[in-house]
XYZ file of C-alpha atoms in Angstrom:
655
model
C -185.776 8.189 -44.408
C -186.398 5.527 -46.622
C -185.352 4.549 -50.457
C -187.956 5.863 -52.935
C -186.395 4.070 -56.050
C -183.365 2.800 -57.847
C -182.525 4.084 -61.245
C -179.733 1.699 -63.089
C -178.701 2.903 -66.883
C -175.357 1.494 -67.724
C -173.958 0.311 -64.418
C -172.496 -3.226 -65.115
C -175.557 -5.879 -65.372
C -178.249 -2.565 -65.587
C -178.404 -1.205 -68.873
C -180.962 0.779 -68.135
C -183.370 -0.182 -64.969
C -185.574 1.308 -62.548
C -186.213 -0.055 -59.440
C -189.013 1.454 -56.750
C -190.352 0.351 -53.602
C -193.473 2.053 -52.383
C -194.820 0.558 -48.718
C -198.041 -0.495 -50.156
C -198.997 -2.625 -46.275
C -197.519 -2.408 -42.912
C -194.853 -3.781 -42.955
C -192.110 -1.763 -45.354
C -190.222 -5.011 -46.688
C -188.929 -5.980 -50.063
C -187.349 -8.886 -51.552
C -185.163 -9.020 -55.113
C -184.218 -12.454 -55.615
C -181.448 -12.765 -58.441
C -179.560 -16.360 -58.974
C -175.568 -15.576 -59.062
C -173.801 -13.693 -61.265
C -177.594 -11.352 -61.873
C -175.852 -8.707 -60.369
C -178.419 -9.059 -56.893
C -175.301 -8.086 -54.612
C -173.884 -4.798 -57.326
C -177.508 -3.383 -56.431
C -176.009 -3.210 -52.668
C -172.780 -2.270 -54.509
C -174.628 1.022 -56.837
C -175.544 2.249 -53.947
C -172.577 2.632 -52.192
C -171.077 4.388 -55.120
C -174.497 7.135 -56.074
C -174.079 7.744 -52.075
C -170.379 7.082 -51.324
C -168.179 6.475 -54.866
C -167.204 3.613 -53.383
C -168.007 -0.342 -53.983
C -167.099 -2.176 -51.230
C -168.791 -5.435 -51.857
C -167.556 -6.885 -55.307
C -166.560 -9.755 -56.145
C -163.415 -11.091 -57.756
C -164.471 -11.720 -60.684
C -166.064 -7.612 -61.025
C -162.412 -6.059 -60.562
C -161.914 -7.475 -63.762
C -164.762 -6.283 -65.905
C -165.557 -2.328 -66.073
C -168.250 -0.354 -64.802
C -170.009 0.528 -67.741
C -172.719 -1.765 -69.657
C -170.920 -4.944 -72.026
C -173.682 -4.321 -73.693
C -173.939 -0.068 -73.432
C -169.514 -0.834 -74.421
C -170.743 -2.593 -77.120
C -172.717 -0.103 -78.208
C -170.922 2.899 -78.081
C -168.617 4.394 -81.207
C -164.521 4.164 -81.121
C -163.948 7.673 -78.932
C -167.792 7.687 -77.976
C -168.343 8.865 -74.325
C -170.812 7.229 -72.865
C -172.237 7.790 -69.729
C -172.615 5.514 -65.773
C -175.631 6.919 -64.263
C -177.121 5.777 -60.618
C -179.395 7.914 -58.550
C -180.754 7.138 -55.422
C -183.965 8.829 -55.105
C -184.937 8.447 -50.608
C -187.886 10.112 -48.856
C -187.597 11.953 -45.619
C -189.534 11.844 -42.314
C -191.545 15.049 -42.590
C -192.072 13.052 -46.974
C -188.899 16.351 -48.344
C -188.248 13.768 -51.812
C -184.254 13.989 -52.142
C -182.742 12.739 -55.684
C -178.178 11.480 -54.658
C -176.928 10.947 -58.336
C -173.903 9.961 -58.842
C -172.839 10.043 -62.895
C -169.045 9.220 -63.902
C -168.433 10.139 -68.606
C -166.216 7.432 -70.749
C -164.459 7.063 -73.906
C -165.324 4.188 -75.464
C -161.311 3.387 -77.508
C -161.362 -0.764 -79.152
C -162.989 -3.385 -77.953
C -161.738 -5.554 -74.819
C -159.683 -2.233 -74.029
C -160.789 -0.508 -70.877
C -163.187 2.538 -71.243
C -161.603 5.882 -70.030
C -162.957 7.277 -66.952
C -163.446 11.285 -68.575
C -165.552 13.198 -64.878
C -167.775 12.430 -62.227
C -169.738 14.349 -60.452
C -171.500 13.993 -57.838
C -175.058 16.596 -56.942
C -177.726 15.796 -54.207
C -181.347 18.043 -55.268
C -182.850 19.159 -51.848
C -186.325 20.887 -51.307
C -185.766 23.797 -49.766
C -188.822 25.343 -47.231
C -190.374 26.617 -49.574
C -190.753 23.223 -52.234
C -188.321 24.447 -54.845
C -185.260 22.212 -54.835
C -181.680 23.146 -54.450
C -178.302 21.456 -56.917
C -175.974 20.648 -53.886
C -171.993 19.052 -55.082
C -169.033 18.817 -53.576
C -169.134 19.037 -50.059
C -173.139 20.763 -49.769
C -173.679 17.123 -51.246
C -171.159 14.667 -49.069
C -173.099 16.608 -45.653
C -176.693 15.764 -47.153
C -174.963 12.051 -47.963
C -174.064 11.744 -44.303
C -177.144 12.776 -42.514
C -178.789 10.531 -44.471
C -175.895 6.950 -43.863
C -172.877 9.107 -42.620
C -170.107 6.897 -44.277
C -167.707 5.863 -41.389
C -171.129 4.013 -40.096
C -172.311 2.645 -43.477
C -170.983 -1.365 -42.485
C -174.458 -0.685 -39.544
C -176.860 0.115 -42.646
C -176.253 -1.914 -45.532
C -174.848 -5.912 -45.011
C -172.761 -8.325 -46.481
C -175.548 -10.700 -45.258
C -172.171 -14.221 -46.142
C -170.361 -11.985 -42.898
C -172.847 -11.333 -40.878
C -172.332 -14.289 -38.141
C -168.427 -12.928 -38.177
C -170.074 -9.390 -37.915
C -169.028 -9.062 -34.203
C -165.531 -10.946 -34.214
C -164.697 -8.594 -37.440
C -166.141 -5.377 -36.420
C -164.054 -4.973 -33.386
C -164.754 -2.619 -30.593
C -162.112 -0.119 -30.979
C -165.037 0.191 -35.104
C -167.856 0.822 -33.421
C -166.550 3.158 -30.454
C -165.642 5.558 -34.205
C -168.782 4.729 -35.390
C -170.487 5.754 -31.713
C -168.292 8.800 -31.981
C -168.964 10.108 -35.088
C -173.096 9.412 -33.927
C -171.816 11.725 -30.415
C -170.723 14.261 -32.683
C -167.516 13.936 -29.634
C -165.545 15.045 -32.925
C -166.850 18.249 -32.826
C -164.897 18.462 -29.415
C -162.094 16.581 -30.233
C -161.782 19.322 -32.896
C -162.486 22.024 -30.473
C -159.920 20.917 -28.053
C -157.472 19.669 -30.215
C -157.710 22.700 -33.108
C -159.042 25.412 -31.324
C -158.599 25.265 -27.318
C -154.320 23.067 -27.558
C -153.286 25.662 -30.363
C -153.931 28.818 -28.326
C -152.839 28.271 -24.560
C -149.388 26.949 -26.388
C -149.516 31.306 -27.458
C -150.599 32.089 -24.546
C -148.408 30.691 -22.943
C -145.837 31.350 -24.815
C -147.112 35.160 -24.592
C -146.140 34.928 -21.400
C -143.257 33.323 -21.728
C -142.094 37.103 -22.631
C -141.731 38.401 -19.574
C -140.135 35.918 -17.770
C -137.487 33.707 -18.784
C -137.484 30.640 -16.271
C -141.278 30.556 -17.661
C -140.277 29.695 -21.693
C -137.918 27.256 -19.540
C -141.108 25.549 -17.708
C -143.075 26.239 -21.838
C -140.604 23.950 -23.557
C -140.577 21.931 -21.607
C -144.282 20.880 -21.107
C -144.894 21.482 -23.825
C -142.639 18.455 -25.233
C -144.149 16.311 -22.211
C -147.648 16.800 -23.062
C -146.690 16.191 -27.111
C -144.961 12.377 -25.587
C -148.410 12.722 -24.044
C -150.536 12.531 -26.800
C -147.803 9.946 -29.394
C -148.219 8.400 -25.782
C -152.183 7.290 -26.213
C -151.934 7.187 -30.242
C -149.075 4.667 -28.759
C -151.336 2.480 -26.685
C -154.215 3.052 -28.844
C -152.748 0.794 -31.817
C -151.213 -1.572 -28.738
C -154.847 -2.834 -28.216
C -155.704 -2.844 -32.046
C -152.961 -5.165 -32.353
C -154.027 -6.633 -29.390
C -157.721 -7.130 -30.589
C -156.050 -8.442 -34.357
C -154.113 -11.039 -32.913
C -156.762 -12.442 -30.299
C -159.219 -12.682 -34.341
C -156.776 -14.612 -35.058
C -155.882 -16.663 -32.614
C -160.293 -17.347 -32.391
C -160.190 -18.421 -35.614
C -156.836 -20.149 -35.602
C -158.471 -22.162 -33.510
C -162.105 -22.381 -35.480
C -159.968 -24.483 -38.213
C -157.698 -27.111 -35.889
C -160.619 -27.066 -33.604
C -162.818 -28.441 -37.350
C -159.841 -31.199 -37.155
C -159.929 -35.087 -36.218
C -159.898 -34.558 -32.145
C -159.057 -31.350 -32.865
C -161.630 -29.675 -30.901
C -160.857 -32.175 -27.454
C -157.325 -31.330 -27.820
C -157.852 -27.594 -28.216
C -160.008 -28.279 -25.429
C -157.185 -28.949 -23.827
C -154.599 -27.096 -24.590
C -156.616 -24.279 -23.248
C -156.852 -25.889 -20.607
C -153.502 -26.628 -19.635
C -152.415 -22.912 -20.316
C -154.323 -21.124 -17.951
C -153.086 -23.492 -15.706
C -150.240 -23.200 -16.581
C -151.066 -19.675 -16.372
C -152.126 -19.711 -13.184
C -149.593 -21.927 -12.289
C -147.059 -19.150 -13.426
C -148.357 -16.217 -11.057
C -148.133 -18.379 -8.125
C -144.238 -20.364 -8.856
C -143.891 -16.181 -9.133
C -145.618 -15.191 -6.161
C -143.011 -17.480 -4.290
C -140.194 -16.349 -6.483
C -141.459 -12.858 -4.786
C -141.205 -13.830 -1.279
C -138.174 -15.476 -1.765
C -136.105 -13.139 -2.436
C -137.855 -10.096 -0.020
C -136.968 -13.463 3.143
C -133.607 -13.091 1.324
C -133.302 -9.307 1.632
C -134.951 -9.064 4.983
C -131.654 -11.754 6.384
C -129.326 -10.165 3.928
C -128.063 -8.581 6.239
C -128.228 -10.543 9.287
C -126.592 -13.254 7.291
C -123.328 -10.853 5.955
C -123.166 -10.763 10.177
C -123.196 -14.129 11.147
C -120.562 -14.972 12.191
C -119.035 -12.248 13.939
C -122.865 -12.797 15.469
C -122.104 -16.627 16.789
C -118.716 -15.392 17.679
C -120.358 -12.295 20.430
C -122.872 -15.127 21.401
C -119.971 -17.165 21.718
C -117.992 -14.776 23.975
C -120.712 -13.915 26.033
C -121.717 -17.453 27.476
C -117.241 -18.294 27.836
C -118.149 -14.920 29.956
C -120.378 -16.412 32.025
C -119.116 -19.114 32.229
C -115.759 -18.525 34.140
C -118.117 -15.992 36.068
C -116.666 -12.522 34.542
C -119.580 -11.939 33.438
C -121.546 -9.769 35.211
C -118.228 -8.259 37.500
C -118.562 -7.911 41.754
C -116.249 -5.216 41.575
C -115.440 -2.070 39.830
C -112.576 -2.328 38.186
C -112.693 2.003 38.169
C -113.717 1.313 41.359
C -109.966 -0.265 42.854
C -107.549 1.570 40.512
C -108.690 4.765 42.381
C -107.964 2.991 45.689
C -104.568 2.104 45.108
C -103.782 5.923 43.219
C -105.708 8.084 46.380
C -104.077 5.191 49.017
C -107.206 4.958 51.149
C -109.810 3.076 50.374
C -113.273 4.722 48.750
C -115.906 2.980 50.851
C -114.736 3.486 54.471
C -112.261 5.994 54.340
C -109.676 3.845 55.580
C -105.858 4.289 54.965
C -103.843 1.513 52.948
C -101.153 -0.121 54.283
C -98.979 -2.593 52.353
C -100.056 -5.518 52.890
C -103.603 -4.109 51.788
C -102.159 -2.051 48.859
C -100.714 -5.655 47.504
C -104.035 -7.206 47.912
C -106.061 -4.591 46.164
C -103.948 -5.070 43.016
C -104.302 -8.470 43.108
C -107.393 -8.886 42.933
C -107.617 -6.070 40.281
C -105.559 -8.163 37.968
C -108.119 -11.448 38.107
C -110.617 -8.296 36.730
C -110.346 -8.253 32.891
C -113.519 -6.184 31.975
C -115.343 -3.378 33.719
C -118.329 -3.430 34.761
C -119.261 -0.514 31.522
C -117.868 -3.015 29.127
C -120.158 -6.260 31.319
C -123.117 -3.994 31.513
C -122.456 -3.367 27.186
C -122.460 -7.158 27.121
C -124.857 -8.076 28.586
C -126.807 -5.815 26.506
C -126.301 -6.968 23.784
C -127.102 -10.834 24.334
C -130.437 -10.325 23.904
C -130.749 -9.557 20.524
C -127.707 -11.253 19.256
C -129.483 -14.540 20.268
C -132.494 -12.919 18.620
C -130.641 -12.940 15.551
C -129.699 -16.644 16.473
C -133.741 -17.161 15.619
C -134.027 -15.930 13.317
C -131.031 -17.501 11.242
C -132.761 -20.628 12.006
C -135.783 -19.856 11.185
C -134.761 -18.620 7.871
C -133.388 -22.076 6.634
C -137.083 -23.520 7.770
C -138.486 -20.660 6.232
C -136.044 -20.760 2.365
C -136.438 -24.403 2.766
C -140.421 -24.457 2.218
C -140.449 -21.532 0.011
C -137.668 -23.961 -3.020
C -139.450 -26.420 -2.195
C -142.387 -24.527 -3.298
C -141.190 -22.787 -6.498
C -139.350 -26.330 -7.412
C -143.069 -28.724 -6.693
C -144.198 -25.384 -8.716
C -141.431 -25.523 -11.448
C -141.854 -29.400 -11.317
C -145.945 -28.899 -12.392
C -144.517 -26.571 -15.452
C -142.402 -28.758 -17.009
C -145.112 -31.968 -17.162
C -147.849 -29.518 -18.719
C -145.267 -27.861 -21.018
C -144.693 -31.628 -21.439
C -147.938 -32.359 -22.346
C -149.041 -29.059 -24.364
C -146.025 -30.590 -26.238
C -147.439 -33.949 -26.716
C -151.064 -31.909 -27.679
C -149.011 -29.722 -30.135
C -146.817 -32.774 -31.837
C -150.069 -34.477 -32.957
C -152.140 -31.614 -33.664
C -149.578 -31.078 -36.230
C -148.873 -34.906 -36.876
C -151.277 -34.846 -39.498
C -149.852 -34.502 -43.538
C -150.750 -31.661 -43.796
C -149.407 -29.080 -45.013
C -152.024 -26.207 -44.331
C -152.799 -28.056 -40.762
C -149.476 -26.925 -39.607
C -149.443 -24.057 -41.314
C -152.542 -22.913 -39.133
C -150.398 -24.030 -35.671
C -147.055 -21.388 -36.793
C -150.165 -18.572 -37.727
C -151.471 -19.381 -34.207
C -148.212 -19.429 -32.177
C -147.118 -16.252 -33.216
C -149.946 -14.186 -33.911
C -150.522 -15.474 -29.280
C -146.480 -13.312 -29.346
C -147.697 -10.585 -31.189
C -151.195 -11.193 -28.281
C -148.671 -11.031 -26.083
C -146.162 -8.660 -26.605
C -148.399 -6.383 -26.847
C -149.501 -7.455 -23.663
C -146.590 -6.603 -21.702
C -146.142 -2.771 -24.153
C -149.936 -2.619 -23.007
C -148.287 -2.957 -19.450
C -145.506 -0.527 -20.003
C -146.892 2.311 -21.784
C -149.672 2.828 -19.860
C -146.772 2.554 -16.254
C -144.347 5.751 -18.586
C -148.641 7.130 -18.561
C -149.531 7.611 -15.622
C -145.576 8.784 -14.783
C -146.170 10.961 -17.444
C -149.874 12.214 -15.955
C -148.329 12.564 -12.763
C -145.467 15.250 -14.967
C -147.848 17.620 -17.107
C -149.729 18.560 -13.731
C -146.919 19.048 -11.638
C -145.063 21.342 -14.566
C -148.025 23.137 -14.442
C -148.210 23.589 -10.916
C -144.873 24.828 -10.761
C -146.040 26.817 -14.818
C -147.958 28.604 -13.401
C -146.136 29.311 -9.544
C -143.920 31.454 -12.239
C -146.859 32.685 -13.728
C -148.194 34.697 -11.100
C -145.075 36.558 -9.637
C -145.038 38.762 -12.993
C -147.680 41.538 -13.147
C -147.628 41.754 -16.100
C -148.928 38.640 -17.738
C -151.990 38.031 -15.167
C -154.404 38.858 -17.573
C -153.029 36.044 -19.740
C -153.007 33.603 -16.223
C -156.096 34.379 -16.186
C -156.570 33.229 -20.730
C -154.186 30.173 -19.116
C -156.765 28.984 -16.136
C -159.675 29.289 -19.149
C -158.516 27.238 -22.158
C -157.223 24.512 -18.825
C -160.615 24.522 -17.427
C -162.660 24.895 -20.693
C -160.344 20.656 -22.053
C -160.660 19.578 -18.835
C -164.487 19.977 -18.906
C -165.121 19.109 -22.487
C -162.738 16.338 -21.694
C -165.682 15.555 -19.376
C -168.240 15.933 -21.523
C -166.720 13.447 -23.610
C -166.568 10.412 -20.752
C -169.881 10.868 -19.965
C -171.095 11.551 -23.859
C -169.819 7.737 -24.963
C -170.363 6.620 -21.447
C -174.576 7.289 -21.468
C -174.365 6.585 -25.390
C -173.248 3.115 -24.083
C -174.873 2.573 -21.683
C -178.379 3.259 -23.558
C -177.188 1.573 -26.484
C -176.777 -1.693 -24.581
C -180.211 -1.477 -23.211
C -181.842 -1.201 -26.207
C -179.843 -4.262 -27.300
C -180.266 -5.683 -24.426
C -184.777 -5.639 -24.760
C -184.224 -5.943 -28.291
C -182.726 -8.751 -28.630
C -185.101 -11.369 -26.257
C -187.958 -9.237 -28.136
C -186.269 -10.457 -31.174
C -185.515 -14.032 -30.244
C -186.618 -17.076 -29.955
C -184.849 -19.452 -27.406
C -186.397 -17.635 -24.695
C -184.544 -19.240 -21.819
C -181.448 -19.734 -23.165
C -179.514 -16.387 -22.378
C -179.653 -13.679 -19.476
C -177.646 -10.973 -20.856
C -176.482 -8.605 -23.217
C -173.432 -6.292 -22.440
C -171.356 -3.522 -23.716
C -167.870 -2.540 -21.486
C -166.405 0.631 -21.878
C -163.886 -1.185 -24.597
C -167.173 -1.396 -26.911
C -166.706 -5.489 -26.895
C -169.929 -6.594 -27.551
C -170.980 -9.961 -24.983
C -173.161 -12.063 -23.916
C -174.741 -13.965 -21.327
C -176.146 -17.377 -21.695
C -178.238 -18.418 -18.650
C -176.033 -20.110 -16.514
C -174.115 -16.725 -16.652
C -171.206 -17.979 -19.366
C -170.300 -15.705 -22.115
C -171.277 -18.025 -24.907
C -170.727 -14.964 -28.232
C -168.402 -17.996 -29.227
C -170.439 -20.634 -29.479
C -173.511 -20.066 -30.409
C -175.024 -20.302 -34.119
C -175.209 -18.361 -37.251
C -179.264 -17.536 -36.388
C -178.252 -16.749 -32.864
C -175.335 -14.048 -33.983
C -177.366 -12.408 -36.587
C -179.893 -12.059 -34.562
C -177.621 -10.292 -32.514
C -176.414 -8.203 -35.240
C -179.335 -6.648 -36.212
C -180.907 -5.794 -32.409
C -177.955 -3.499 -31.765
C -177.763 -2.108 -35.278
C -181.358 -1.502 -34.742
C -179.831 0.624 -31.378
C -177.418 1.966 -32.848
C -179.765 3.341 -35.259
C -182.357 4.576 -31.910
C -179.967 5.346 -30.136
C -178.149 7.377 -33.767
C -181.765 8.957 -34.764
C -180.321 8.731 -38.508
C -183.391 5.898 -38.997
C -182.570 5.089 -42.122
C -182.817 1.464 -44.378
C -181.072 -1.953 -43.801
C -179.969 -3.663 -46.748
C -178.897 -7.018 -46.014
C -177.222 -8.828 -49.313
C -178.248 -13.005 -48.663
C -179.537 -12.698 -45.274
C -179.920 -16.809 -44.719
C -176.532 -17.397 -45.730
C -175.525 -18.136 -42.893
C -178.121 -19.583 -41.268
C -179.814 -23.347 -41.676
C -183.200 -25.591 -40.697
C -185.647 -24.012 -38.485
C -183.772 -20.560 -37.374
C -183.541 -20.171 -41.300
C -187.739 -18.963 -40.930
C -187.473 -17.642 -37.506
C -184.887 -14.937 -39.537
C -187.596 -13.950 -41.303
C -189.766 -13.567 -38.720
C -187.328 -11.400 -36.739
C -186.870 -8.883 -39.958
C -191.207 -9.194 -40.433
C -190.930 -7.067 -37.169
C -188.490 -5.237 -37.704
C -190.363 -4.297 -41.864
C -192.827 -2.598 -39.891
C -190.742 0.428 -38.035
C -187.643 0.759 -40.651
C -187.073 -0.108 -44.310
C -186.110 -3.912 -44.861
C -184.209 -4.310 -48.559
C -183.446 -8.008 -49.006
C -181.130 -9.214 -51.602
C -181.880 -13.818 -51.812
C -180.495 -15.939 -54.120
C -183.740 -18.817 -55.370
C -182.408 -21.263 -53.083
C -182.497 -19.207 -50.016
C -185.695 -17.997 -50.836
C -187.745 -21.152 -50.592
C -190.456 -22.398 -50.343
C -191.185 -21.919 -45.997
C -189.681 -17.994 -46.547
C -191.472 -17.628 -49.721
C -194.754 -18.304 -47.473
C -194.003 -16.014 -45.112
C -192.819 -13.528 -47.113
C -194.954 -13.199 -50.435
C -198.187 -11.612 -47.883
C -195.779 -9.092 -46.103
C -192.911 -7.837 -48.761
C -195.192 -4.268 -50.572
C -192.753 -5.390 -53.553
C -190.820 -8.144 -54.817
C -188.046 -8.730 -57.776
C -186.968 -10.801 -59.806
C -183.250 -10.311 -61.657
C -183.474 -12.573 -65.186
C -179.664 -12.465 -67.169
C -180.412 -11.639 -71.016
C -179.574 -14.175 -73.381
C -176.182 -12.613 -73.850
C -174.572 -12.194 -70.194
C -174.744 -8.925 -70.774
C -177.604 -6.588 -69.167
C -180.094 -8.251 -66.462
C -183.382 -7.168 -66.999
C -186.218 -7.094 -64.200
C -189.561 -8.926 -63.419
C -191.968 -7.751 -60.601
C -193.641 -10.716 -59.092
């Protein structure tokens, strides 16, 4: 689909204007040139207002002016109504003509008093298969717009050139993921899950719970856990969003500080120190963990060190005194005295023999059993003693390592502090504020990273609990013959949700891979520096990375022109994969590009215009001789916007 013409009546600077975009060459490219204030940007606003009822590119000055043309206000009597009308005439791929019309009626009062809006009508004229024209309004009209350029991804069709070089900084991965979700119609799957199947599953479970109080109890807990799971997912998304915002803001303030005298060098040194500090902290934390593990392992031995040492000393002394191992068993001597005869040879004891046995018994202090126990204890006790000696060496070594890391971290923090003082030492309040803001966003980033880890752990735990409760619920339902039919319905809904979730993930992955492949191919076809870059990647979170030929990520350091080419390549890939073959309209496409790359960018637009309508809005300075020499011969239409002498109306001149 392409735009055939644009009709504007009483819209801002345009009192009565028709702009044609007929294609007259192989290049479907159209040029509008206008100095600042002639309404060049408002042409882009007019299209947005017509299609969506919004003006996303208004300047601060325009916010103070009425939508109704100033000259039209002067020509209108007190209390009389006046219409603002914008029409976008579009041609479909099968050469049918669709007309989008938005008309706002205003009542004019005293000069200087804002006209009062009376009503707004939006309608779309669509030809049917027989050539008859249907007039659609309200939701039906909006649906036609969504098929032309979906509102949620219009930023990929209508561009403000002054922010093109910041495109991937401001259009975060989440924005792009959302756009892909719209393109792939995954919202339909999500609506089926959340609006149809999940409520149905809850109703069936509730019905089943009537047959068994235990089922009702499990169902209530399960629904509570599922609600907690959804809430945690929402919190995770918000956390990721805050991390993205903080990361972008940190980068924004880093860029601002980098332009200060010596700031770039100091910033690089600071970043390097922060990275080293992070690594040192990780190593120190590992050592602290090792120390804690060692203390835990040896803690039990240390608690009993005095008894262990005393036991070893006792055994050594007993050995010295030859009390262990005993040569004669004490119990044997006691039996001989008791029986009055030798247990070994059977001889009766006389008084002298009995006395000698009794003397021998007195010399024996320990039984052989106790002696054996002492000997058995000796080896492990000695091992424990050796461990304690090793513990002392190991704990001293780890403690020394930790102290060394602490010393190094103190030095690094001192260096970082010195750099911060140097950067904050200039007598410029704004710079101090930038440093302060950067630190605030660094804290937000760190806090949300930590919170994200906790939330993900809680999510994993909830997944386990939900799985367990589902199993328990199934077991209880299976016990009830009355609810077997409901059990089948529950199984069907659960399986359907699982399949839809897998389908959603598969579609998103396939689209991401396709967009990545197409972006990569288009970028390398369009970029003029063929040997500088190696790859374009899009990760699972839809963060776009450009890889330098030497393997480094370089998106943050490429020029405005190179970033614009990457933006256009991604946009073209998005258009191709989405199937929305709508035009690209860019206000000030060379605003962030200078030097030789300007001609390269224009060559890119020329290539794109062979397959897609491209409308470019230039200032006279941007449309210099070198640019006009390329586009004049290729543009199907060239227009110049001229402000009237009373500065209340813009007229158009065909070039």
